[in-house]
Tab-separated table of C-alpha atoms and ligand atoms in Angstrom:
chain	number	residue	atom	x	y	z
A	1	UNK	CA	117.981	102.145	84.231
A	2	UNK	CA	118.618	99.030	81.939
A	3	UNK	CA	118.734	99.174	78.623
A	4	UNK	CA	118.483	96.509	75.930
A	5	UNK	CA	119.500	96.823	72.698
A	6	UNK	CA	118.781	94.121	69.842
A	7	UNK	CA	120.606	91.774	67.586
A	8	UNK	CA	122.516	93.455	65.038
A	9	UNK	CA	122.639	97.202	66.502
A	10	UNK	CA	125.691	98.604	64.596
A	11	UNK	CA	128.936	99.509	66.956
A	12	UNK	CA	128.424	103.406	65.781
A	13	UNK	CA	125.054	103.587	66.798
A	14	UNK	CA	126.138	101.843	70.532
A	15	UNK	CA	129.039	104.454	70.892
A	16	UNK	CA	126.408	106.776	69.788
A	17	UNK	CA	124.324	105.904	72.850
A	18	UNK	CA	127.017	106.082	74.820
A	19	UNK	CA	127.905	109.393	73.964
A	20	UNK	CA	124.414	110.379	73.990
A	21	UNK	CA	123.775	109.023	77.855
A	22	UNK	CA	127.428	110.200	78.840
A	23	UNK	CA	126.207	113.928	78.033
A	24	UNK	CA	123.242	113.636	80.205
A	25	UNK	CA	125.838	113.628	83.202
A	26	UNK	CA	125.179	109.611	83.370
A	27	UNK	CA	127.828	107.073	84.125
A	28	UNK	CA	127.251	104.736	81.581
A	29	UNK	CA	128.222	100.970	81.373
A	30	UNK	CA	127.957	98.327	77.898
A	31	UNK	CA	127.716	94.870	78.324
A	32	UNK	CA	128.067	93.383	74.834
A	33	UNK	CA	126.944	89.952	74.310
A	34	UNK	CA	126.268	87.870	71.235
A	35	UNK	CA	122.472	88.630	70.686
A	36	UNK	CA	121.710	91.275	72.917
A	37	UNK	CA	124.094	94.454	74.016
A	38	UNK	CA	122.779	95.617	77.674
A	39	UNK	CA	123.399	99.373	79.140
A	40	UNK	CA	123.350	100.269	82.603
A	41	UNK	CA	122.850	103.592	83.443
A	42	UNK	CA	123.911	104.979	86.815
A	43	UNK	CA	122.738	108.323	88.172
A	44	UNK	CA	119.790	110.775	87.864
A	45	UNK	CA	117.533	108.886	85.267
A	46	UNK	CA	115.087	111.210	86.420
A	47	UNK	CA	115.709	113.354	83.478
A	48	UNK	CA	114.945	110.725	81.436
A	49	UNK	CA	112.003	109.819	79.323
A	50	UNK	CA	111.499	106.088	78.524
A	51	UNK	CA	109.394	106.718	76.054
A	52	UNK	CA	111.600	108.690	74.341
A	53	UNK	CA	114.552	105.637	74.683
A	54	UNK	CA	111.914	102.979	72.828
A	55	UNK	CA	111.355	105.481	70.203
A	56	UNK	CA	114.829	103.965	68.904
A	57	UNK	CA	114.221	101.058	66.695
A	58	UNK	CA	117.846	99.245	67.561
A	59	UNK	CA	116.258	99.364	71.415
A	60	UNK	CA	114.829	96.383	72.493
A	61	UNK	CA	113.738	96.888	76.606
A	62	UNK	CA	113.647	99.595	78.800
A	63	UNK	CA	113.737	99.274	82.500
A	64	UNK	CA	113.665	101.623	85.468
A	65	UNK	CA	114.971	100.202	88.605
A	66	UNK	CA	114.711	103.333	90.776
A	67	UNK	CA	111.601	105.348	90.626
A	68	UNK	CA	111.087	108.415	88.305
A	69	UNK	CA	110.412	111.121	91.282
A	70	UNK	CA	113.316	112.643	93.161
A	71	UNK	CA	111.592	115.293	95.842
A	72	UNK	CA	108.873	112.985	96.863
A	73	UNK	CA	111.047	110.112	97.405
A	74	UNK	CA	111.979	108.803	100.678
A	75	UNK	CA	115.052	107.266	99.533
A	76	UNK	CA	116.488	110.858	99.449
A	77	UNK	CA	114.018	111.474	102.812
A	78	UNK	CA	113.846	109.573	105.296
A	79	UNK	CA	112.011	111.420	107.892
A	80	UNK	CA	107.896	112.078	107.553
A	81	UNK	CA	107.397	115.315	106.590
A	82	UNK	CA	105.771	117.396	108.854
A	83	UNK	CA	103.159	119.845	107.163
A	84	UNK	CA	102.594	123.075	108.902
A	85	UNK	CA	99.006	124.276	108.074
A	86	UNK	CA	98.504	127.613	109.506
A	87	UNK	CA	100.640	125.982	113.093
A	88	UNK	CA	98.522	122.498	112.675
A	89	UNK	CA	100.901	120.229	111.855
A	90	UNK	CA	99.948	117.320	109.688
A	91	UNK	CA	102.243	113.943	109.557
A	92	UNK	CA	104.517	112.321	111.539
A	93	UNK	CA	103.737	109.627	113.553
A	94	UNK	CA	102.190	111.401	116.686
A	95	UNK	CA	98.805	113.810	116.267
A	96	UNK	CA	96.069	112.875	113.442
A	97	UNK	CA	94.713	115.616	111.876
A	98	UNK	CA	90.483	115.813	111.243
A	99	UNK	CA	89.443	118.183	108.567
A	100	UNK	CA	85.943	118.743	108.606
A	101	UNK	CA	82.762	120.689	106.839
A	102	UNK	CA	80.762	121.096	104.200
A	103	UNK	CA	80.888	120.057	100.666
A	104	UNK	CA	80.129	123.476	99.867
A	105	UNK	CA	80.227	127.028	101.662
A	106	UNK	CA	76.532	127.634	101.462
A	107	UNK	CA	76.962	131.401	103.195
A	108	UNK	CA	78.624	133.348	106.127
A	109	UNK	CA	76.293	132.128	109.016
A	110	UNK	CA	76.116	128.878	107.954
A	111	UNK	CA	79.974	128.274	107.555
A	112	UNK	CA	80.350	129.890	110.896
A	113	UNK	CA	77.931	127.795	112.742
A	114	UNK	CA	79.560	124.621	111.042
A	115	UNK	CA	83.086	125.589	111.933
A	116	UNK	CA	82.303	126.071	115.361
A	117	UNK	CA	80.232	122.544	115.375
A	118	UNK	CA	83.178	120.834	114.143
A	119	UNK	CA	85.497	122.487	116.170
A	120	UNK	CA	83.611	121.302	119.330
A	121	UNK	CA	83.655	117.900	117.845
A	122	UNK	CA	87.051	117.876	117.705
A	123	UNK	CA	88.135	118.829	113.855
A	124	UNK	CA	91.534	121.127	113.708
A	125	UNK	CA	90.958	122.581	110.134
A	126	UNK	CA	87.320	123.657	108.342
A	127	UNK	CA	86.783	122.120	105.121
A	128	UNK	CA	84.554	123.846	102.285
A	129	UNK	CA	84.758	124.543	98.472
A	130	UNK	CA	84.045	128.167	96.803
A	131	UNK	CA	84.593	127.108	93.673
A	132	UNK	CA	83.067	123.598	92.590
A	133	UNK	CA	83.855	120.875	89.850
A	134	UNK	CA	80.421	119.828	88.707
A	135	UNK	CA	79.567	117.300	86.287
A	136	UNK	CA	77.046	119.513	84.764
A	137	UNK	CA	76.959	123.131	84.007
A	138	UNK	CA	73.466	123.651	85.406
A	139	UNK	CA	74.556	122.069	89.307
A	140	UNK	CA	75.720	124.716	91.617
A	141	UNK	CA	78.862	125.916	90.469
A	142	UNK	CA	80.079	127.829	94.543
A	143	UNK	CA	79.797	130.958	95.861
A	144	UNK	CA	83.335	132.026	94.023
A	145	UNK	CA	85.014	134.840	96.325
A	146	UNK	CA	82.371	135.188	98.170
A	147	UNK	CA	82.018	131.346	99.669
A	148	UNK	CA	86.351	132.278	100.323
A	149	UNK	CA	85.096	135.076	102.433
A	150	UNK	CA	82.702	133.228	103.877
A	151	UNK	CA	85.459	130.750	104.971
A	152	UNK	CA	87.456	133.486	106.317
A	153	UNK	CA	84.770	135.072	108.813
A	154	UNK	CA	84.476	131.336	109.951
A	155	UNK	CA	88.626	131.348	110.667
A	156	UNK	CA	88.311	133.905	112.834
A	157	UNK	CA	85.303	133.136	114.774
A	158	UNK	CA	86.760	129.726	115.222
A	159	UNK	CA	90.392	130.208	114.512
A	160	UNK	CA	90.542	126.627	112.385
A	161	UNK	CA	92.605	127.062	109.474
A	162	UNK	CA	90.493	126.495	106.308
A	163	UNK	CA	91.389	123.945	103.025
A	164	UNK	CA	89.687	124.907	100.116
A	165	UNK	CA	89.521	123.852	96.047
A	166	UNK	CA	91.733	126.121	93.786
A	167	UNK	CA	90.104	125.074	90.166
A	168	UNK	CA	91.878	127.803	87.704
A	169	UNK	CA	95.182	129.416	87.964
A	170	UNK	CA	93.284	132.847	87.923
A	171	UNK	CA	92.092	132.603	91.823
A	172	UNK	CA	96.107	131.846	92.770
A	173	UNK	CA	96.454	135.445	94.112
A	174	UNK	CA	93.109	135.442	96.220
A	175	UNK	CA	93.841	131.383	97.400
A	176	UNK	CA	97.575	132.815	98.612
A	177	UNK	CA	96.186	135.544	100.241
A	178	UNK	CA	93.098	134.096	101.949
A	179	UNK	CA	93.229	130.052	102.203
A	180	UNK	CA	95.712	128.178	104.272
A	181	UNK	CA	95.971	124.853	102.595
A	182	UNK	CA	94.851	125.118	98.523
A	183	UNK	CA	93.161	121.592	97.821
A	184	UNK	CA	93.900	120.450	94.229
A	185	UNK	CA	90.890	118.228	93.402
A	186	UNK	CA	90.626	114.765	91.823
A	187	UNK	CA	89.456	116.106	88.260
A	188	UNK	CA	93.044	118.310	88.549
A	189	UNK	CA	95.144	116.107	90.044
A	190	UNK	CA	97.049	115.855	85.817
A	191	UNK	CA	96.168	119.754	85.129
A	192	UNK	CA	100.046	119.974	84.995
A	193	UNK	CA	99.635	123.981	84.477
A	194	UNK	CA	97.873	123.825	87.709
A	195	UNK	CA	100.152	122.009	89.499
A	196	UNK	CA	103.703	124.077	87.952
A	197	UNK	CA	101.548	127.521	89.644
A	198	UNK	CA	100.771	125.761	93.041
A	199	UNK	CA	104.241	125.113	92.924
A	200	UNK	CA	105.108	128.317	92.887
A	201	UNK	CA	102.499	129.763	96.187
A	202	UNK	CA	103.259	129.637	99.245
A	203	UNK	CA	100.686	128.072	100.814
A	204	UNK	CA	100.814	124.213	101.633
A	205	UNK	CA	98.556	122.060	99.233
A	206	UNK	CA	96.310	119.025	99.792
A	207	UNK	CA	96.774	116.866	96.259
A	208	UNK	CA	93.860	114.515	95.712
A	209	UNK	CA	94.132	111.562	93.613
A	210	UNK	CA	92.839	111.585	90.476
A	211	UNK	CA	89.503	109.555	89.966
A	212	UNK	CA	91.644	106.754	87.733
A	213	UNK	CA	95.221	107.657	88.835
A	214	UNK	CA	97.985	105.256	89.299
A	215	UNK	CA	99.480	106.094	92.239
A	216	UNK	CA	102.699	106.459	90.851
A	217	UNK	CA	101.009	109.347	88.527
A	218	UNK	CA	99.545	110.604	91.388
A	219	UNK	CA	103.419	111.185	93.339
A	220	UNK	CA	104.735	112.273	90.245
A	221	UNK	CA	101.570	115.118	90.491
A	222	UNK	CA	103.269	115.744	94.007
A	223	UNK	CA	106.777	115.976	92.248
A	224	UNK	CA	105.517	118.667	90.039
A	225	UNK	CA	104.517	120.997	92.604
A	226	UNK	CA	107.885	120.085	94.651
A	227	UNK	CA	110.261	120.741	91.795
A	228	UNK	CA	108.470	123.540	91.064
A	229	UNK	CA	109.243	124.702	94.428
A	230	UNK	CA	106.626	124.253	96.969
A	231	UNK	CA	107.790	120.905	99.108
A	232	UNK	CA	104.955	121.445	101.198
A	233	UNK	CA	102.799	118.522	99.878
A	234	UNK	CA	100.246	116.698	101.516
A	235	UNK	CA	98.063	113.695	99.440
A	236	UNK	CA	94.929	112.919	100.130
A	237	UNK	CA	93.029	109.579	98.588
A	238	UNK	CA	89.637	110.296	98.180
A	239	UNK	CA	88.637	106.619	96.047
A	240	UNK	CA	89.036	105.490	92.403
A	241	UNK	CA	86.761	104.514	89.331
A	242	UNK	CA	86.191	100.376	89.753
A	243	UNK	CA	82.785	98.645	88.335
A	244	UNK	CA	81.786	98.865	91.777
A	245	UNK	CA	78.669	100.360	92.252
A	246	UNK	CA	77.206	100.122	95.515
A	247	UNK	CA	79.652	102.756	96.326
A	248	UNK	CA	80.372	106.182	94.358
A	249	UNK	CA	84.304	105.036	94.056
A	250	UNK	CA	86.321	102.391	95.403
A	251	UNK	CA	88.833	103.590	99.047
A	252	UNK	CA	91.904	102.089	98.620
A	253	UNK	CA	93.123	102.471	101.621
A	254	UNK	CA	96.252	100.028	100.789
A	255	UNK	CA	97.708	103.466	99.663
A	256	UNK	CA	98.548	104.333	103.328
A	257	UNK	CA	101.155	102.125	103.546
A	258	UNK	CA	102.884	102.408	100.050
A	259	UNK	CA	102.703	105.964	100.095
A	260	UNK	CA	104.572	106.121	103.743
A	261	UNK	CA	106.886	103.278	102.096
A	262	UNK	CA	107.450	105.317	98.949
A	263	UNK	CA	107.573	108.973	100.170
A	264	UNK	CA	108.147	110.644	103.273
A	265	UNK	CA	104.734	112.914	102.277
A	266	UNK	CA	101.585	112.698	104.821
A	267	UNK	CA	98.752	110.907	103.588
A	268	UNK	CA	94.870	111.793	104.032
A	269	UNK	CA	92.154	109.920	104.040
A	270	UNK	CA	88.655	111.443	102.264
A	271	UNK	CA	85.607	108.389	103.076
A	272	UNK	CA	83.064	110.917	101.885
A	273	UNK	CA	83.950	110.920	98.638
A	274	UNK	CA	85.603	107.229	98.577
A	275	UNK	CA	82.414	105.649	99.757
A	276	UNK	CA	79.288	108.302	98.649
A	277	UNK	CA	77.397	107.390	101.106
A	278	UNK	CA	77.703	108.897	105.061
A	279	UNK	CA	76.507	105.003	106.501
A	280	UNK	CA	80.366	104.301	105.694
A	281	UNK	CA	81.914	106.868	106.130
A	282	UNK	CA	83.052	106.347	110.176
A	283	UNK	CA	84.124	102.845	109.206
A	284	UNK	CA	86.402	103.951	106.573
A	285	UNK	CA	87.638	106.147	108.958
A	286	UNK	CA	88.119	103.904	111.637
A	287	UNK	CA	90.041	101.681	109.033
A	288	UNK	CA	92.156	104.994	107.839
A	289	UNK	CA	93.698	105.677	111.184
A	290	UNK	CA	93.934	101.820	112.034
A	291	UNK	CA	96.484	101.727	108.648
A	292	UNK	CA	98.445	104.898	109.484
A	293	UNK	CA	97.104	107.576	107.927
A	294	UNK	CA	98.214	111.337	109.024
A	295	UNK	CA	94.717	112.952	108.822
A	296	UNK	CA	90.815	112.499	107.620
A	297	UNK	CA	88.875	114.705	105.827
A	298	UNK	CA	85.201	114.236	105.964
A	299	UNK	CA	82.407	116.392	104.838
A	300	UNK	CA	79.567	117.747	107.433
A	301	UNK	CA	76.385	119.387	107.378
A	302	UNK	CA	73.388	120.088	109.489
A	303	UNK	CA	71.128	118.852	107.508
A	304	UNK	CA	72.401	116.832	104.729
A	305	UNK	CA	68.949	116.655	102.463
A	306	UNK	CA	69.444	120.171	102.000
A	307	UNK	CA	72.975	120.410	101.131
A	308	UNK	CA	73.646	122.219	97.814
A	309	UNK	CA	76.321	119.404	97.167
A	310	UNK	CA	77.149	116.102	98.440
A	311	UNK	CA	74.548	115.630	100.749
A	312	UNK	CA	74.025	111.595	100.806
A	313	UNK	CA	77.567	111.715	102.083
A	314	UNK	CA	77.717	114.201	104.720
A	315	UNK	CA	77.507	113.688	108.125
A	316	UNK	CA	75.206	115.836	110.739
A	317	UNK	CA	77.234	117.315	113.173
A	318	UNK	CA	76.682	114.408	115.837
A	319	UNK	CA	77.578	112.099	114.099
A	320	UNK	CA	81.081	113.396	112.905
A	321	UNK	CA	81.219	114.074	117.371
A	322	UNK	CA	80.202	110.474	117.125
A	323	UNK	CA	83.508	109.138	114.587
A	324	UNK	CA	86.019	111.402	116.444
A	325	UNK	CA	85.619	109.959	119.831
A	326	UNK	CA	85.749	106.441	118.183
A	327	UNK	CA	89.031	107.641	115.948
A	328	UNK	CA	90.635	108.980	119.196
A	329	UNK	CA	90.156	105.062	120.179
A	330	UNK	CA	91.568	103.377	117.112
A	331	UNK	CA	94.150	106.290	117.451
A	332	UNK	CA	95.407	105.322	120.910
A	333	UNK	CA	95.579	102.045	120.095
A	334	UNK	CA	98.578	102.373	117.550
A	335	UNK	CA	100.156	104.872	120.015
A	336	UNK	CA	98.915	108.237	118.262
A	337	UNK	CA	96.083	110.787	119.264
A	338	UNK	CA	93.658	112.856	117.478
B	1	PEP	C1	85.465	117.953	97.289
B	1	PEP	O1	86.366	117.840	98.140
B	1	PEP	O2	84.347	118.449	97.536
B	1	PEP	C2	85.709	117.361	95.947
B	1	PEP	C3	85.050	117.798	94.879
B	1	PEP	O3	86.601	116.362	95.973
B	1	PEP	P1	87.210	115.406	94.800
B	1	PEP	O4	88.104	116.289	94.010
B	1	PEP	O5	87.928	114.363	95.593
B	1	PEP	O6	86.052	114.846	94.037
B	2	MN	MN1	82.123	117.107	97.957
């Protein structure tokens, strides 16, 4: 970190800041100059809060030069991580993973029939939320523990591991005992309580990126849950807020790339909810696992005018069969499989 302080700052207030950085654990050096004094500081600036630094009216500039998130970073990682879902393993630069169902578990037969259609079309995990972040009150809210059960029956009829939304800090118990990857949703992706008791399960989590998230907010998300003590972290970009409108948020897929660049975390792609609309959806998905991404996860129903959520972006069974043959194309192409 380099900091700047301005014309004038008196020498006791420098030695000050010394002293200050110096019992941080920081190695500290002071380059005086006739206007300006500039510090460096050398070692973890993590712990630091910049904010905090240009609260000081003698401080001119503040400037990181290595990023603010330790566990996430690949610096200190270079190999992928490889995320073990229930024995599906998601990243590295081999097998894509599909996740696939419904928006939302709409009861026991119905999730069963699903998971097996998926299954057959190729998906290695089941998709489907119990508990559901609605704009309004009065829209279906999930099943609760019942739509988890639900999910459940459908593991072992099928044996795909299910992903699931965790929305409240009071289902923790039930999600460790029942789901095998907790999916924190967009509208959660800051719920910073939230994130501190995730890190503290045992089960692996899927992170989705909040609806107008940097994405350095969104890795620093992931660093809660890692410090916290749960490394097993896997992001998933599901669109952003833009003034576009002919779809319901804006994929930006250019995340693939920075996040592989940045961290050594595996990276998701969600087209249902980036695009809104299922007429994109295999596109975007063709275009996810063209740029690198570690895994898709798209929502299916059988009949998506009668789905309780979601429906103008789900995909009928065929053609999710459809997207999976032509992702096992794109796939080969870059010397992976699906
Ligand atoms: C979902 O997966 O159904 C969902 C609500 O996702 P998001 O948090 O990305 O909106
Ligand atoms: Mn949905």
């Amino acid at each position: 970190m380099i900091i700047s302080t301005k014309k004038g700052t008196p020498a006791a207030e420098l030695d000050r800041i010394i002293h200050e950085f110096e019992a941080k654990g920081l190695e500290v050096t002071l380059i005086r100059g006739t206007d300006y004094n500039v510090f460096g500081l050398v070692g973890d600036t993590t712990v630091l809060d910049e904010k905090q630094i240009r609260a000081n009216p003698y401080v001119d500039n503040v400037q990181r030069v290595s990023e603010p998130y330790k566990k996430a970073n690949r610096l200190f990682h270079e190999a992928d991580s490889v995320i073990s879902v229930a024995g599906v393993k998601v990243g590295g630069r081999e097998k894509i993973a599909v996740i696939a169902g419904p928006c939302s578990v709409e009861g026991e037969q119905e999730t069963i029939d699903i998971a097996r259609q998926v299954k057959a079309a190729g998906a290695c995990m089941l998709r489907g939320g119990a508990y559901k972040p609605r704009t309004s009150p009065y829209s279906f809210q999930g099943l609760g523990t019942e739509g988890v059960l639900d999910l459940v029956k459908a593991r072992k009829a099928t044996g795909l591991p299910i992903v699931s939304e965790l929305m409240s800090e009071d289902r923790i118990d039930e999600f460790e005992e029942y789901v095998d990857l907790v999916q924190i949703g967009a509208r959660n992706m800051q719920n910073f309580q939230l994130l501190k008791a995730v890190g503290k399960m045992t089960k692996p989590v899927l992170l989705k990126r909040g609806l107008a998230n940097t994405i350095e907010e969104w890795i620093m998300s992931a660093e809660y849950i890692m410090a916290y003590g749960n490394e097993n972290v896997i992001l998933c970009e599901r669109g952003i807020r833009t003034f576009e409108k002919y779809t319901r948020n804006t994929l930006d897929l250019s995340v693939v790339p920075i996040i592989k660049e940045k961290t050594h975390l595996p990276i998701v792609i969600d087209p249902s909810h980036a695009t809104g609309n299922w007429r994109y959806v295999e596109s975007m998905s063709l275009a996810a696992v063209a740029a690198g991404a570690d895994g898709l996860i798209i929502e299916v129903h059988p009949c998506p005018e009668r789905a309780w959520s979601d429906g103008a972006q789900s995909l009928k069974p065929d053609r999710f069969q459809h997207l999976v043959e032509k992702a096992r194309q794109v796939a080969r192409v870059i010397g992976r499989d699906l």
